[in-house]
Tab-separated table of C-alpha atoms and ligand atoms in Angstrom:
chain	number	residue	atom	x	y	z
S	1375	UNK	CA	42.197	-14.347	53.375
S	1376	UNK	CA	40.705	-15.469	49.731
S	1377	UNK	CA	39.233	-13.431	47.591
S	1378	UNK	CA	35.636	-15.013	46.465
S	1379	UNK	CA	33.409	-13.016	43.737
S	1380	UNK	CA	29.848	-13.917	43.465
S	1381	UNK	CA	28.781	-13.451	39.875
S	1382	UNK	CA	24.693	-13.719	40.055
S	1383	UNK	CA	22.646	-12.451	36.821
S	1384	UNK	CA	19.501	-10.930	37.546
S	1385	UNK	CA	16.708	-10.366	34.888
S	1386	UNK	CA	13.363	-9.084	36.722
S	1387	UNK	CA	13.875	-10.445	39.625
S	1388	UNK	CA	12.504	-8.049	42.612
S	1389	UNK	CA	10.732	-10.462	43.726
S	1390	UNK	CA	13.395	-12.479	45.592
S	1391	UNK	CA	16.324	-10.365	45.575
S	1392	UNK	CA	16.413	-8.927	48.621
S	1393	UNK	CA	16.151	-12.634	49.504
S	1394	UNK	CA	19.126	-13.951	48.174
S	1395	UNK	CA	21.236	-11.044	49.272
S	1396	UNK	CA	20.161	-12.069	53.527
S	1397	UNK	CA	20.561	-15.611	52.886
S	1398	UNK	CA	23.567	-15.532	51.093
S	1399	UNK	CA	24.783	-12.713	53.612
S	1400	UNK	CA	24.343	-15.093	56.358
S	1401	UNK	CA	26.292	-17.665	54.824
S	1402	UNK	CA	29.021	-16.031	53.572
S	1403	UNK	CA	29.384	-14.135	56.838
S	1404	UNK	CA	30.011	-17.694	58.187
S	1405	UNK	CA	32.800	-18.839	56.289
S	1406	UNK	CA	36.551	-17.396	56.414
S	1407	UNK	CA	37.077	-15.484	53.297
S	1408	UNK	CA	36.532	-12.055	51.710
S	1409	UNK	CA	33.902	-12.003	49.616
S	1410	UNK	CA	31.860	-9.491	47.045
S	1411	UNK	CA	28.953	-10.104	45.177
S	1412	UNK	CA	28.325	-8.858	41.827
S	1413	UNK	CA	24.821	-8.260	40.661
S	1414	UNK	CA	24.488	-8.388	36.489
S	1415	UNK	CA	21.619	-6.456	35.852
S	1416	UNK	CA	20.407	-8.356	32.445
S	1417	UNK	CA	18.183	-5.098	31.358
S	1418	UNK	CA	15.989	-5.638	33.927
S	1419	UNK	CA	12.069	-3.705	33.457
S	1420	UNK	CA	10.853	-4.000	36.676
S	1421	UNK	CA	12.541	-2.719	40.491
S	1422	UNK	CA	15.517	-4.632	39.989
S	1423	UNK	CA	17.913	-1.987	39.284
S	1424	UNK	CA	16.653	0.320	42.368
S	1425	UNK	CA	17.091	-2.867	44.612
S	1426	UNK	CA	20.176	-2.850	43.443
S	1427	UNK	CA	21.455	0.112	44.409
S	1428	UNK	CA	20.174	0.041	47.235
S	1429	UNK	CA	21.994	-3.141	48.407
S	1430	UNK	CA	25.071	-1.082	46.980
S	1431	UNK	CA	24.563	1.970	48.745
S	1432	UNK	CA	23.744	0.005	52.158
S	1433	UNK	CA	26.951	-2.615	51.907
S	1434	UNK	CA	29.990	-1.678	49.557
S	1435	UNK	CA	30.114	-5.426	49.241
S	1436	UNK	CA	27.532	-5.815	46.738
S	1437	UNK	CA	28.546	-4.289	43.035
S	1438	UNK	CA	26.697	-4.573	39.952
S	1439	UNK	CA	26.749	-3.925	36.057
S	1440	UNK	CA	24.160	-2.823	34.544
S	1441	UNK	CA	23.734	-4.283	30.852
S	1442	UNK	CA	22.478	-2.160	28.399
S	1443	UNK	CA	19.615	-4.120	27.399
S	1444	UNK	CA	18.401	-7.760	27.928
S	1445	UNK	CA	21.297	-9.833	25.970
S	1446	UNK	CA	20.368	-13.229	27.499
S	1447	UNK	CA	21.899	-15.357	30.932
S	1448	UNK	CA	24.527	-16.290	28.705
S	1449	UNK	CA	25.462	-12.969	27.943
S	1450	UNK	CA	25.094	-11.548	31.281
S	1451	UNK	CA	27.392	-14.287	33.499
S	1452	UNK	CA	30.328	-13.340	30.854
S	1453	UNK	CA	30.138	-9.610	31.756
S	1454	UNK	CA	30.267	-10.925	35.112
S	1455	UNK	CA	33.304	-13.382	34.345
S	1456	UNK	CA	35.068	-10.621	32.900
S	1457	UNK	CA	34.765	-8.091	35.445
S	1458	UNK	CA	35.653	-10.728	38.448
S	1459	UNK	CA	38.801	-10.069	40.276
S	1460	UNK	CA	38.772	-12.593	43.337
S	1461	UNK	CA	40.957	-15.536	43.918
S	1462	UNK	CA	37.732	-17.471	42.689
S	1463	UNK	CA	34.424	-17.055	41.303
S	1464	UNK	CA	31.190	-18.478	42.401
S	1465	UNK	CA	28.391	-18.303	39.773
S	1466	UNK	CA	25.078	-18.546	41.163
S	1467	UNK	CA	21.128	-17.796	40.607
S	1468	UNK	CA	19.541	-14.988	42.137
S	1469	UNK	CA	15.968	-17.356	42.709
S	1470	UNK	CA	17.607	-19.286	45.605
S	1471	UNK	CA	17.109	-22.610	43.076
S	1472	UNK	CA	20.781	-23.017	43.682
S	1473	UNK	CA	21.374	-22.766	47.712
S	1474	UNK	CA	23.734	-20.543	48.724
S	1475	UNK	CA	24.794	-23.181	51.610
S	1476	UNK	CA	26.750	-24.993	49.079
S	1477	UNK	CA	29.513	-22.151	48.745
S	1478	UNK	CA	31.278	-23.260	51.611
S	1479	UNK	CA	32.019	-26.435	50.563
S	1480	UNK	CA	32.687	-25.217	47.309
S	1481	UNK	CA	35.264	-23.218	48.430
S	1482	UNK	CA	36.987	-25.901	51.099
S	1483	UNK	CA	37.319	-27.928	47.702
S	1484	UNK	CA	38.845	-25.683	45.622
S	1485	UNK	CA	41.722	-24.606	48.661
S	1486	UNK	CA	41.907	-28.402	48.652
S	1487	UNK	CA	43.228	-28.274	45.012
S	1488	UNK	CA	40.661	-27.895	42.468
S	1489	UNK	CA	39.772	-25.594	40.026
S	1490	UNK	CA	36.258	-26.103	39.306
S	1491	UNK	CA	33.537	-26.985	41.638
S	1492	UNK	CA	29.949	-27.594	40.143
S	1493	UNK	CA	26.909	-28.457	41.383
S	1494	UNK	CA	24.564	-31.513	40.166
S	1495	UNK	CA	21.128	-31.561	41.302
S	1496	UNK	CA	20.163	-35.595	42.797
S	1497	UNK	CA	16.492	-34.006	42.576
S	1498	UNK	CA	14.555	-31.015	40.753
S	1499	UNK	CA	11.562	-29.879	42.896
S	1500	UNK	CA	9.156	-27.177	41.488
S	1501	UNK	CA	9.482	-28.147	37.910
S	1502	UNK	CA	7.025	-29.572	35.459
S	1503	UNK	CA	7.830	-33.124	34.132
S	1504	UNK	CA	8.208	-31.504	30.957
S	1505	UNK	CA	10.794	-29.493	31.711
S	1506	UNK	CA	13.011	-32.340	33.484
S	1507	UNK	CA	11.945	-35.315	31.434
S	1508	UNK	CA	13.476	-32.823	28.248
S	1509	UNK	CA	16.107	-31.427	29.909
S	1510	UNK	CA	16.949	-34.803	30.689
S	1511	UNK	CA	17.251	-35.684	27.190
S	1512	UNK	CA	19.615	-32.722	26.323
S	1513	UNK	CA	22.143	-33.540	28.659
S	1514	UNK	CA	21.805	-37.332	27.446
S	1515	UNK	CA	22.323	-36.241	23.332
S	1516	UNK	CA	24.280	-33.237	23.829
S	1517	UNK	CA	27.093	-36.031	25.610
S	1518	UNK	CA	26.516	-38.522	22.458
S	1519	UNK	CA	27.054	-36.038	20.178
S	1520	UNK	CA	30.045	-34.237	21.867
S	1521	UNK	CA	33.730	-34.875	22.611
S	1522	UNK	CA	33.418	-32.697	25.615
S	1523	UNK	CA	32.109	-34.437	28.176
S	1524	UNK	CA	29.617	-31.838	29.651
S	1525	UNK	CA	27.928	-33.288	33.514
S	1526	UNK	CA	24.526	-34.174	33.302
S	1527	UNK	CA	22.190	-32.197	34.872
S	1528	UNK	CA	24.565	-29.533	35.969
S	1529	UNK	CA	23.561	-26.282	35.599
S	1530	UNK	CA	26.042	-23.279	35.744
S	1531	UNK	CA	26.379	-23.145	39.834
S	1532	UNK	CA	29.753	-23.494	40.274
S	1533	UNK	CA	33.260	-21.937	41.190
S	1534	UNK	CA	36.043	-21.254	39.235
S	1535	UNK	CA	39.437	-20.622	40.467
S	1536	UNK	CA	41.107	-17.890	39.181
S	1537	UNK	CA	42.618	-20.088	36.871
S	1538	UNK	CA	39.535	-21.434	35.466
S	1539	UNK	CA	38.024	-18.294	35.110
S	1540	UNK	CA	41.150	-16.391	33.075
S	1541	UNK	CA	40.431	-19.451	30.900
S	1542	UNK	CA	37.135	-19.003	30.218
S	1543	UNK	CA	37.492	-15.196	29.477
S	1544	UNK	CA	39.432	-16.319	26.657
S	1545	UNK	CA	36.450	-17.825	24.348
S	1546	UNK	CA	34.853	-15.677	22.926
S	1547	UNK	CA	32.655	-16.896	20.771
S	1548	UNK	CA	29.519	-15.230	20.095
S	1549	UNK	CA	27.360	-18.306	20.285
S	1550	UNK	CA	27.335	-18.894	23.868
S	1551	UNK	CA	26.367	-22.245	25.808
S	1552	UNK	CA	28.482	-21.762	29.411
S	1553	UNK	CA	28.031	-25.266	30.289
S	1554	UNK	CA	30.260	-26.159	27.748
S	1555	UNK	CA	32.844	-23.734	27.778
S	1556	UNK	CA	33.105	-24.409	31.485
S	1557	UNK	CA	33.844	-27.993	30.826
S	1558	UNK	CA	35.861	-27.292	27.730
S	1559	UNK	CA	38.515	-25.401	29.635
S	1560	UNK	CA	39.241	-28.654	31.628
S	1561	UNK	CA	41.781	-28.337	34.243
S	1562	UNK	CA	41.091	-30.458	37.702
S	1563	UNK	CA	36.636	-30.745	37.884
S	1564	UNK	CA	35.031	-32.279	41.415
S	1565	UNK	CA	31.561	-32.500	41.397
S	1566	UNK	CA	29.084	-32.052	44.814
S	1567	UNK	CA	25.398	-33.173	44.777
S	1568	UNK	CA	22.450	-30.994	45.786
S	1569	UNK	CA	18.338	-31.094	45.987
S	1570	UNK	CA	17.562	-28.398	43.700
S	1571	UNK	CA	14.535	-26.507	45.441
S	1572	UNK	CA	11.479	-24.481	43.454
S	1573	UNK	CA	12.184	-21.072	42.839
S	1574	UNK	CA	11.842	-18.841	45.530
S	1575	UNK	CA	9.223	-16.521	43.651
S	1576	UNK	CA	8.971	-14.680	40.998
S	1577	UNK	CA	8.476	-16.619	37.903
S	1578	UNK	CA	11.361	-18.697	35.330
S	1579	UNK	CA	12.392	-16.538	32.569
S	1580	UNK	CA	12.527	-19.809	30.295
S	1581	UNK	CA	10.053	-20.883	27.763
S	1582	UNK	CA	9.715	-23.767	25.076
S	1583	UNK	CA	11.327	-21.825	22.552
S	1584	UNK	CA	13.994	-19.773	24.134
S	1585	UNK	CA	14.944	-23.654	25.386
S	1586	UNK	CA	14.647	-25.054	22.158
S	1587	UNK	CA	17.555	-22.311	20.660
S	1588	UNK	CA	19.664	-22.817	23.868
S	1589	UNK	CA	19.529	-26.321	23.353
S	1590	UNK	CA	20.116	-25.613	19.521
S	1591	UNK	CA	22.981	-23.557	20.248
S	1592	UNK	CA	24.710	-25.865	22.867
S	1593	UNK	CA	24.571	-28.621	20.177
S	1594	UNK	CA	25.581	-26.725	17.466
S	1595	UNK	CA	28.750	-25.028	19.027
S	1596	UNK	CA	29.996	-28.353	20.634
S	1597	UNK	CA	29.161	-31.188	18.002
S	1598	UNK	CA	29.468	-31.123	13.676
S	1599	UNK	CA	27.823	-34.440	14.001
S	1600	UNK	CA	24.222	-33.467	12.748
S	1601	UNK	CA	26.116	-31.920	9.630
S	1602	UNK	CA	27.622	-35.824	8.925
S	1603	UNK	CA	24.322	-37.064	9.982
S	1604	UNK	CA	22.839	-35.234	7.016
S	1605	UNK	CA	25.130	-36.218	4.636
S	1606	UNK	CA	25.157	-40.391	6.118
S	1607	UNK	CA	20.931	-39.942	5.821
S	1608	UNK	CA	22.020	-38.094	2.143
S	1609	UNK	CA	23.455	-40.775	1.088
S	1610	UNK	CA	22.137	-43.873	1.765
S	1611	UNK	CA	19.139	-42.510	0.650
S	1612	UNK	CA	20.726	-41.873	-2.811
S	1613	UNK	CA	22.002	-45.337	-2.442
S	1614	UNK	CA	18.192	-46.444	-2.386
S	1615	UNK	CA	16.832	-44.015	-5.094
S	1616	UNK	CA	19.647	-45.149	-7.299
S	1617	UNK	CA	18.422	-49.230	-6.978
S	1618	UNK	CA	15.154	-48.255	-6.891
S	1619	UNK	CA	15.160	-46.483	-10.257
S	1620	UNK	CA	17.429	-49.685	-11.748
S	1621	UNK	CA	14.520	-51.427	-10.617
S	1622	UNK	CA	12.362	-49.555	-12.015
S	1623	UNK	CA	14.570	-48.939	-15.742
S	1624	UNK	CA	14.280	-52.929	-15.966
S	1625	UNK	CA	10.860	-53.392	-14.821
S	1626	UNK	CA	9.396	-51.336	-17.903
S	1627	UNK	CA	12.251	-52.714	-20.193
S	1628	UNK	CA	11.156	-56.419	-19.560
S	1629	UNK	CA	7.295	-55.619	-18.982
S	1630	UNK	CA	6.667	-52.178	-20.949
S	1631	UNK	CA	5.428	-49.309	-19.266
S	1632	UNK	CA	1.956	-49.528	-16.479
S	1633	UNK	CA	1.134	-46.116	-16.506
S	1634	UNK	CA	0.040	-46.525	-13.029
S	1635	UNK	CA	3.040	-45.282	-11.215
S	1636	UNK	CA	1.473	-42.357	-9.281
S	1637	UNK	CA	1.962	-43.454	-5.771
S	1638	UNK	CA	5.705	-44.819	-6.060
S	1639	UNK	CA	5.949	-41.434	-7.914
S	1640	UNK	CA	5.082	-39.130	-5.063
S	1641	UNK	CA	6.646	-41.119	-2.471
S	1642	UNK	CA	9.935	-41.269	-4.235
S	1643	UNK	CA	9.348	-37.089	-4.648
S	1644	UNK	CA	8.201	-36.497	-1.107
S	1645	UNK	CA	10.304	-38.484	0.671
S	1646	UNK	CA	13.769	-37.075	-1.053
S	1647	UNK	CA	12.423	-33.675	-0.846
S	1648	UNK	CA	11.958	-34.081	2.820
S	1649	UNK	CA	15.453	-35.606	3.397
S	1650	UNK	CA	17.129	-32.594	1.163
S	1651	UNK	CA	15.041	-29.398	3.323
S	1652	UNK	CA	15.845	-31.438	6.758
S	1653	UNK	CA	19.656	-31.422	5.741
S	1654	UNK	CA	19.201	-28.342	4.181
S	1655	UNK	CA	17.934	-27.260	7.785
S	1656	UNK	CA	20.694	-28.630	9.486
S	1657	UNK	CA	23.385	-26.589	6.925
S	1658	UNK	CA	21.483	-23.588	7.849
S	1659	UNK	CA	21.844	-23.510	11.294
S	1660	UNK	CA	25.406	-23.918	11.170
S	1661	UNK	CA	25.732	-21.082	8.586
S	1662	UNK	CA	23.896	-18.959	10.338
S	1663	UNK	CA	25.701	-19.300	13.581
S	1664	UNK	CA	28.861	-18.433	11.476
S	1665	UNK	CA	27.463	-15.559	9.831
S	1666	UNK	CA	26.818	-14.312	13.291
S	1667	UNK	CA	30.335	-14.982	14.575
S	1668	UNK	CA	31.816	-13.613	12.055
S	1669	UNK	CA	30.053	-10.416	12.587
S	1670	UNK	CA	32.363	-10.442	15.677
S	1671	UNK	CA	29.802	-8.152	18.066
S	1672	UNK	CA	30.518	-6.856	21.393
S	1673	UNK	CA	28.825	-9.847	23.354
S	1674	UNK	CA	27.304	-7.815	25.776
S	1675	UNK	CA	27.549	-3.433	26.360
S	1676	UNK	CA	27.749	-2.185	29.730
S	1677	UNK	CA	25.500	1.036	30.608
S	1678	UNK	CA	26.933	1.017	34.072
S	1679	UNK	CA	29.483	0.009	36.531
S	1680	UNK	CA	29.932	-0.232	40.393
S	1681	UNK	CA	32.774	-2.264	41.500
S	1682	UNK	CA	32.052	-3.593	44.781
S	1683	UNK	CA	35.232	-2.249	47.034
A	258	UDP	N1	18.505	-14.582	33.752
A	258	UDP	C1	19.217	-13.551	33.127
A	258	UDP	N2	18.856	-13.166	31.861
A	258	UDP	C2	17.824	-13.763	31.180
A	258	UDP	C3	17.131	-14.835	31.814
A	258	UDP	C4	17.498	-15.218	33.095
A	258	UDP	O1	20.147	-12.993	33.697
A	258	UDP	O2	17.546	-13.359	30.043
A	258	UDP	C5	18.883	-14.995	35.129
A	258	UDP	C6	17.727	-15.042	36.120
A	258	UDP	O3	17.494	-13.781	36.699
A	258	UDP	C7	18.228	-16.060	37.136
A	258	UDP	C8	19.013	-17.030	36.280
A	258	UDP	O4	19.338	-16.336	35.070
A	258	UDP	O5	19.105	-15.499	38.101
A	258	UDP	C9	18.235	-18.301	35.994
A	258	UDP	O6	17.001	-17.980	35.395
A	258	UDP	P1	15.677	-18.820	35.668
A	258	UDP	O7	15.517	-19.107	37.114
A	258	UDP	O8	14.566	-18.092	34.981
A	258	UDP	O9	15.998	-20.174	34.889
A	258	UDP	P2	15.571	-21.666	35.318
A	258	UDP	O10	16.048	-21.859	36.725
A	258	UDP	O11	14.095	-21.699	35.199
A	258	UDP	O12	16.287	-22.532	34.339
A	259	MG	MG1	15.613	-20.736	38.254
């Protein structure tokens, strides 16, 4: 029988799972294949850890690593990645946002051939129009901008043959958007189509700003084009100062100077100052993603380690 890991990061999430262990028990129990499940404890605060053991302790299925601090979901399903051994991988959410149910199916497509299975949600229940209307918008840019063609609202629920996976262990970037290394490996993709529910309970761990870096980051390690978008804005703004001041040379030559120039003045001033900071921006956040590559960290330390048997 196949070998299936279940990678699932967890970051205070007592809540709901006990939850996801039954119902994910009760599919997995139904299907034909071997299976573990491997809890990454993200530096949980809360229970977490203690449910987690106990889950161990009760079914040698169910293994975790414990990281040894909060390093981000990014972080935590690559400590899970590298510590699969299964035929496959399924990576999932603990909040029961991504149904378990799906597995199956998952797994009938990948012993029908393919290497990666991943889940896009038809609808997102639970979540504020905010959140979909921008996330929406990411998925849209972050495709203009990139050669990789990364699915649109996909999130990281998916399986990875053993293939797949080995490939993935092999970036190792520091700056970490999964979505896009999963795509970037390639090899044979087949998409299935879900409902995504609301989140079991407990609460999301996302707000407005750790979005805006993940969608920072996931731009900025799969696309250079805001760095040519600041030199194309550079220049043909240069283009315009340079005719503007030939307008303005031959203007005083033929009429003599109007000492009135205030307002072109500062709008000349302010407007190129803006253009230089915003590409000036744009620099920096590639520079600083490079300074912190080339730091070349540990992406994630380990405190502890149960292998599920
Ligand atoms: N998660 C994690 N580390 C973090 C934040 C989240 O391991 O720093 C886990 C979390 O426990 C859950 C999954 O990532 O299993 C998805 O998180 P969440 O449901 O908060 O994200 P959302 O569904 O709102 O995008
Ligand atoms: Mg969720």
């Amino acid at each position: 029988m196949p070998r299936i890991d279940i990678i699932v990061p967890v970051f205070n999430e007592q809540e709901v799972l006990v939850l996801f262990y039954q119902r994910l028990k009760q599919v997995m129990e139904d299907s034909e294949v071997d299976w573990s499940l491997l809890f990454v404890n993200d530096g949980s605060t809360d229970q977490t850890q203690e449910s987690i053991e106990n889950l161990h302790t009760a079914d040698g299925r169910v293994g975790y690593i414990s990281l040894s601090r909060n390093f981000g979901k990014e972080y935590a399903l690559t400590a899970g990645i590298d510590h699969a051994k299964g035929d496959a991988l399924v990576v999932i959410d603990v909040d029961l946002q991504d149904p378990p149910e799906l597995i199956p199916d998952m797994i009938a497509h990948w012993q029908s051939g393919y290497d990666v299975v991943y889940a896009t949600r038809k609808e997102r229940h639970g979540e504020s129009f905010a959140k979909k209307a921008t996330a929406s918008l990411f998925y849209r840019l972050i495709n203009m901008m990139s050669r990789i063609e990364i699915p649109k609202d996909t999130g990281d629920y998916r399986l990875l043959s053993k293939k797949a996976y080995t490939a993935v262990r092999e970036l190792r970037e520091s700056n970490r958007f999964m979505k896009g290394l999963f795509a970037w490996v390639g090899y044979s993709q087949k998409q299935i189509l879900f409902d995504r529910e609301p989140r079991a309970a407990g609460n999301s761990k996302w707000n407005f700003s750790t979005l805006w870096r993940f969608a920072l980051d996931g731009i900025t390690s799969f696309s250079y084009l805001p760095l040519r978008f600041a030199t194309w804005i550079g220049s043909i703004v240069a283009v315009f100062a340079f005719i503007y001041g030939l307008v303005i040379i031959a203007k005083t030559l033929i009429f003599g100077s109007d000492v009135p120039g205030y307002p072109s003045l500062m709008v000349v001033v302010l407007f190129i100052g803006g253009v230089q900071l915003t590409a000036l921006g744009i620099i920096g956040e590639y520079l600083g993603r490079m300074f912190q590559e080339n730091k070349r960290r540990p992406l994630y330390l380990v405190d502890e380690y149960q292998p599920p048997e």
